[in-house]
Tab-separated table of C-alpha atoms and ligand atoms in Angstrom:
chain	number	residue	atom	x	y	z
F	1	MET	CA	90.964	108.636	72.377
F	2	GLN	CA	91.394	105.133	71.139
F	3	VAL	CA	90.642	103.330	74.253
F	4	PRO	CA	93.377	100.714	74.923
F	5	SER	CA	92.830	97.405	76.648
F	6	TYR	CA	94.922	98.532	79.568
F	7	PHE	CA	96.197	101.850	81.180
F	8	PHE	CA	99.395	101.952	83.231
F	9	ILE	CA	99.046	104.912	85.461
F	10	ALA	CA	102.281	105.938	87.263
F	11	ASN	CA	101.247	107.860	90.477
F	12	TRP	CA	104.545	109.476	91.642
F	13	LYS	CA	102.860	110.996	94.521
F	14	MET	CA	105.293	113.544	96.099
F	15	GLN	CA	108.030	110.989	95.997
F	16	ARG	CA	109.904	113.030	93.292
F	17	SER	CA	110.687	116.740	93.224
F	18	PHE	CA	110.362	118.836	90.304
F	19	THR	CA	114.114	118.393	89.678
F	20	GLU	CA	114.174	114.721	90.159
F	21	SER	CA	111.112	114.200	87.921
F	22	VAL	CA	112.806	116.234	85.232
F	23	GLN	CA	116.006	114.242	85.593
F	24	TRP	CA	114.263	110.995	85.612
F	25	VAL	CA	112.633	111.781	82.332
F	26	GLU	CA	115.952	113.031	80.814
F	27	GLU	CA	117.322	109.587	81.445
F	28	TYR	CA	114.398	107.300	80.641
F	29	ALA	CA	111.936	109.191	78.128
F	30	ASP	CA	113.495	107.549	75.140
F	31	GLN	CA	113.372	104.052	76.559
F	32	LEU	CA	110.020	104.638	77.916
F	33	ALA	CA	108.397	105.775	74.888
F	34	SER	CA	110.031	103.151	72.645
F	35	LEU	CA	108.319	100.290	74.834
F	36	GLU	CA	106.479	97.892	72.461
F	37	THR	CA	102.920	98.237	73.835
F	38	LYS	CA	99.590	98.839	72.452
F	39	ASN	CA	98.578	100.148	76.035
F	40	GLN	CA	98.648	103.458	77.412
F	41	ILE	CA	101.077	104.758	79.770
F	42	VAL	CA	100.340	107.778	81.940
F	43	ILE	CA	102.936	109.652	84.134
F	44	CYS	CA	101.572	111.448	87.077
F	45	PRO	CA	104.291	113.771	88.541
F	46	THR	CA	104.183	116.698	90.921
F	47	PHE	CA	102.354	119.880	89.579
F	48	PRO	CA	105.363	121.876	88.616
F	49	ALA	CA	106.838	118.914	86.578
F	50	LEU	CA	103.542	118.618	84.435
F	51	TYR	CA	104.579	121.217	81.922
F	52	PRO	CA	108.202	119.923	81.102
F	53	LEU	CA	107.148	116.378	81.132
F	54	ALA	CA	104.308	116.869	78.707
F	55	GLN	CA	106.701	118.921	76.324
F	56	LYS	CA	109.207	116.046	76.683
F	57	PHE	CA	106.793	113.522	75.681
F	58	ASP	CA	104.750	115.612	73.267
F	59	THR	CA	105.494	113.673	70.274
F	60	THR	CA	105.389	110.242	71.988
F	61	PRO	CA	102.566	107.832	73.006
F	62	ILE	CA	103.120	108.738	76.724
F	63	ALA	CA	100.575	110.966	78.272
F	64	ILE	CA	100.959	112.991	81.399
F	65	GLY	CA	98.361	113.420	84.199
F	66	GLY	CA	97.834	115.521	87.310
F	67	GLN	CA	97.391	113.902	90.777
F	68	ASN	CA	94.692	116.223	92.048
F	69	CYS	CA	92.699	119.445	91.091
F	70	SER	CA	90.499	122.072	92.507
F	71	PRO	CA	86.652	121.315	92.907
F	72	TYR	CA	86.179	124.915	91.682
F	73	GLU	CA	86.819	126.401	88.028
F	74	GLN	CA	88.505	129.566	88.976
F	75	GLY	CA	88.659	132.340	91.560
F	76	ALA	CA	89.935	133.117	94.958
F	77	TYR	CA	90.990	129.743	96.076
F	78	THR	CA	94.639	130.322	97.323
F	79	GLY	CA	96.790	127.199	96.842
F	80	GLN	CA	94.329	125.410	94.541
F	81	VAL	CA	95.173	124.317	90.969
F	82	SER	CA	92.444	124.294	88.426
F	83	ALA	CA	91.650	121.389	86.110
F	84	GLN	CA	91.864	124.108	83.121
F	85	SER	CA	95.453	124.936	84.143
F	86	ILE	CA	96.445	121.311	84.393
F	87	ALA	CA	95.103	120.893	80.818
F	88	GLN	CA	97.139	123.890	79.705
F	89	THR	CA	100.322	122.304	80.550
F	90	GLY	CA	99.581	119.646	77.941
F	91	SER	CA	98.446	116.880	80.409
F	92	VAL	CA	95.797	114.844	79.262
F	93	PHE	CA	94.608	112.988	82.613
F	94	CYS	CA	93.873	113.953	86.151
F	95	ILE	CA	93.597	111.618	89.208
F	96	VAL	CA	90.867	112.808	91.712
F	97	GLY	CA	89.800	111.382	94.890
F	98	HIS	CA	93.052	109.513	95.778
F	99	SER	CA	92.593	108.095	99.567
F	100	GLU	CA	95.702	110.067	100.441
F	101	GLN	CA	93.660	113.326	99.588
F	102	ARG	CA	90.573	111.872	100.906
F	103	ILE	CA	92.214	111.138	104.340
F	104	LEU	CA	94.996	113.436	104.833
F	105	MET	CA	93.208	116.566	103.265
F	106	GLN	CA	89.598	115.585	104.294
F	107	GLU	CA	88.312	115.671	100.799
F	108	THR	CA	84.680	114.721	100.897
F	109	ASN	CA	82.746	112.450	98.308
F	110	TYR	CA	81.041	115.721	97.073
F	111	GLU	CA	84.197	117.455	96.396
F	112	VAL	CA	85.672	114.437	94.632
F	113	ALA	CA	82.716	114.443	92.325
F	114	LEU	CA	83.032	118.248	91.682
F	115	GLN	CA	86.724	117.620	90.813
F	116	ALA	CA	85.737	115.008	88.303
F	117	GLU	CA	83.247	117.339	86.776
F	118	GLN	CA	85.937	120.106	86.542
F	119	VAL	CA	88.328	117.569	84.901
F	120	LEU	CA	85.881	116.642	82.282
F	121	LYS	CA	84.999	120.233	81.544
F	122	ALA	CA	88.566	121.092	81.128
F	123	GLY	CA	88.742	118.218	78.435
F	124	LEU	CA	90.846	115.999	80.415
F	125	TYR	CA	90.178	112.216	81.249
F	126	PRO	CA	89.573	111.769	85.016
F	127	ILE	CA	91.006	108.914	86.921
F	128	VAL	CA	88.549	108.752	89.954
F	129	CYS	CA	89.759	106.663	92.922
F	130	VAL	CA	87.301	104.817	95.261
F	131	GLY	CA	88.095	102.244	97.897
F	132	GLU	CA	87.540	101.163	101.541
F	133	THR	CA	89.758	101.491	104.523
F	134	GLU	CA	91.122	98.540	106.394
F	135	GLU	CA	88.589	98.960	109.185
F	136	GLU	CA	85.656	99.140	106.592
F	137	HIS	CA	86.891	96.071	104.879
F	138	ALA	CA	86.993	94.156	108.121
F	139	SER	CA	83.485	95.223	108.955
F	140	GLY	CA	82.159	93.951	105.537
F	141	LEU	CA	81.471	97.644	104.469
F	142	THR	CA	83.134	97.399	101.288
F	143	SER	CA	80.350	97.524	98.924
F	144	SER	CA	78.386	100.368	100.895
F	145	ILE	CA	81.581	102.522	100.925
F	146	ILE	CA	81.964	102.022	97.157
F	147	GLU	CA	78.288	102.940	96.467
F	148	GLU	CA	78.597	106.032	98.930
F	149	GLN	CA	81.742	107.371	96.934
F	150	LEU	CA	80.682	106.495	93.585
F	151	LEU	CA	77.203	107.729	93.484
F	152	PRO	CA	77.872	111.564	93.838
F	153	ILE	CA	80.613	111.079	90.995
F	154	LEU	CA	78.099	109.234	88.601
F	155	GLU	CA	75.555	112.097	89.330
F	156	ARG	CA	78.311	114.840	88.266
F	157	THR	CA	79.689	112.843	85.465
F	158	LYS	CA	76.633	111.501	83.661
F	159	GLN	CA	76.043	114.630	81.627
F	160	PHE	CA	79.366	114.020	79.803
F	161	GLU	CA	77.904	111.392	77.353
F	162	ASP	CA	80.503	109.291	75.397
F	163	ARG	CA	83.524	110.724	77.385
F	164	LEU	CA	85.941	108.498	78.751
F	165	VAL	CA	86.116	108.196	82.703
F	166	LEU	CA	88.587	105.995	84.547
F	167	ILE	CA	87.537	104.425	87.890
F	168	ALA	CA	90.375	103.202	89.967
F	169	TYR	CA	89.346	100.824	92.664
F	170	GLU	CA	92.051	101.300	95.290
F	171	PRO	CA	91.488	99.479	98.711
F	172	VAL	CA	93.211	101.939	101.126
F	173	TRP	CA	94.616	98.896	103.037
F	174	ALA	CA	96.428	97.749	99.888
F	175	ILE	CA	98.094	101.035	99.034
F	176	GLY	CA	101.932	100.866	99.873
F	177	THR	CA	101.429	97.779	102.183
F	178	GLY	CA	102.218	94.798	99.959
F	179	LYS	CA	98.648	93.436	100.600
F	180	MET	CA	96.150	92.964	97.964
F	181	PRO	CA	92.502	91.670	97.955
F	182	ALA	CA	92.049	88.152	96.389
F	183	PRO	CA	91.385	88.653	92.685
F	184	ALA	CA	87.900	87.406	93.268
F	185	SER	CA	87.262	90.311	95.603
F	186	ILE	CA	88.477	92.775	93.196
F	187	GLU	CA	86.315	91.175	90.515
F	188	MET	CA	83.312	91.542	92.842
F	189	VAL	CA	83.936	95.247	93.383
F	190	LEU	CA	84.479	95.940	89.686
F	191	GLU	CA	81.064	94.089	88.911
F	192	GLN	CA	79.347	96.280	91.531
F	193	ILE	CA	80.984	99.466	90.064
F	194	ILE	CA	79.911	98.370	86.211
F	195	ASN	CA	76.393	97.686	87.672
F	196	LEU	CA	76.132	101.315	89.282
F	197	THR	CA	77.627	102.950	86.226
F	198	LYS	CA	75.053	101.244	83.838
F	199	LYS	CA	72.226	102.237	86.047
F	200	MET	CA	73.211	105.687	86.823
F	201	SER	CA	75.105	106.978	83.949
F	202	PRO	CA	74.844	104.846	80.903
F	203	GLY	CA	75.833	107.288	78.472
F	204	VAL	CA	79.484	107.706	79.839
F	205	GLN	CA	82.320	105.368	78.955
F	206	TYR	CA	83.696	104.081	82.200
F	207	HIS	CA	86.798	102.082	82.188
F	208	LEU	CA	87.897	100.292	85.318
F	209	ILE	CA	91.362	99.953	86.819
F	210	TYR	CA	92.961	98.662	90.116
F	211	GLY	CA	95.543	100.184	92.296
F	212	GLY	CA	97.202	99.162	95.603
F	213	SER	CA	100.669	97.326	95.798
F	214	VAL	CA	100.756	96.642	92.104
F	215	LYS	CA	104.266	95.138	91.242
F	216	SER	CA	105.866	93.118	88.514
F	217	ASP	CA	105.730	90.138	90.665
F	218	THR	CA	102.124	90.466	91.888
F	219	ILE	CA	100.532	91.815	88.561
F	220	GLU	CA	100.106	88.275	86.940
F	221	SER	CA	97.594	87.174	89.679
F	222	LEU	CA	95.321	90.205	88.406
F	223	ARG	CA	95.353	89.204	84.773
F	224	PRO	CA	92.135	86.932	84.864
F	225	ILE	CA	89.995	89.528	86.596
F	226	LYS	CA	87.051	90.244	84.519
F	227	GLY	CA	86.458	93.979	83.666
F	228	LEU	CA	89.973	95.025	84.631
F	229	GLY	CA	91.470	97.446	82.226
F	230	GLY	CA	94.555	98.808	83.900
F	231	PHE	CA	96.531	99.666	87.014
F	232	LEU	CA	97.357	102.760	89.203
F	233	ILE	CA	100.932	102.083	90.243
F	234	GLY	CA	102.600	103.940	93.084
F	235	SER	CA	105.962	102.776	94.404
F	236	ALA	CA	106.631	100.287	91.563
F	237	SER	CA	106.298	103.150	89.076
F	238	LEU	CA	109.284	105.000	90.461
F	239	ASN	CA	111.769	102.356	89.141
F	240	PHE	CA	112.064	102.246	85.467
F	241	GLN	CA	113.040	98.655	85.207
F	242	GLU	CA	110.065	97.743	87.315
F	243	LEU	CA	107.601	99.950	85.399
F	244	LYS	CA	108.935	98.424	81.982
F	245	LYS	CA	108.545	94.831	83.372
F	246	ILE	CA	104.952	95.737	84.504
F	247	VAL	CA	103.926	97.376	81.080
F	248	LEU	CA	105.565	94.642	79.009
F	249	SER	CA	103.950	91.800	80.933
F	250	PHE	CA	100.576	93.084	79.425
F	251	LYS	CA	101.386	93.596	75.557
M	301	PGA	P1	101.176	101.587	95.526
M	301	PGA	O1	100.201	103.021	95.485
M	301	PGA	O2	101.214	101.096	94.424
M	301	PGA	O3	102.591	102.055	96.104
M	301	PGA	O4	100.563	100.720	96.588
M	301	PGA	C1	99.238	103.005	94.589
M	301	PGA	C2	98.412	104.370	94.671
M	301	PGA	O5	98.385	104.986	95.832
M	301	PGA	O6	97.822	104.945	93.789
């Protein structure tokens, strides 16, 4: 893929049902697809909506992504969805390791690394999330948590030379709270991630993004951050006008 300067990843979580996702797209697909941008917009809806949305955007620059996948390839894993199935819906990206999965569903660092591997094996681009909790942040543990989460991922993805892997720095305490780290703190974490990737997995093309309370009126402060190549956007991505403002502010 031609890697753009910025990715705008709309993470719809479980905020929109299948029907609501399809209706939203019926209403806004044309406007979204005709936004004047050289950057990449990715919509990540609930699993059942992947196929109809991928169909709807098939001939447009908009890409579709899953929000999670199984750490396993295939087999007796009731309730799990494989990366291969996600790819077969016409999706091109898949989020793994979101803190809501890590915390609510007890996903481990090892499982997230296996998921990233499955996503790459299925030919998709992974969007791997890492980030510290509020307590860890307050105890000055951010860099050790990032390292702990990232190392197994780099270990499992380093075999995929030249492939694109997005790493999203998402401080858990910034998600859905309206709080954000200072731009200098985000830059420090991104620098740490870049150094780790260069050391551990130099053949893979890593692209760094930020997520957590990104809105049209907060995004401007993130612009100067060195090494930042996009945003994972939760609640602000549910509103078309807000999403449009965000995308168009980074032409
Ligand atoms: P938020 O969510 O933009 O609503 O903070 C971001 C995310 O969870 O990916």
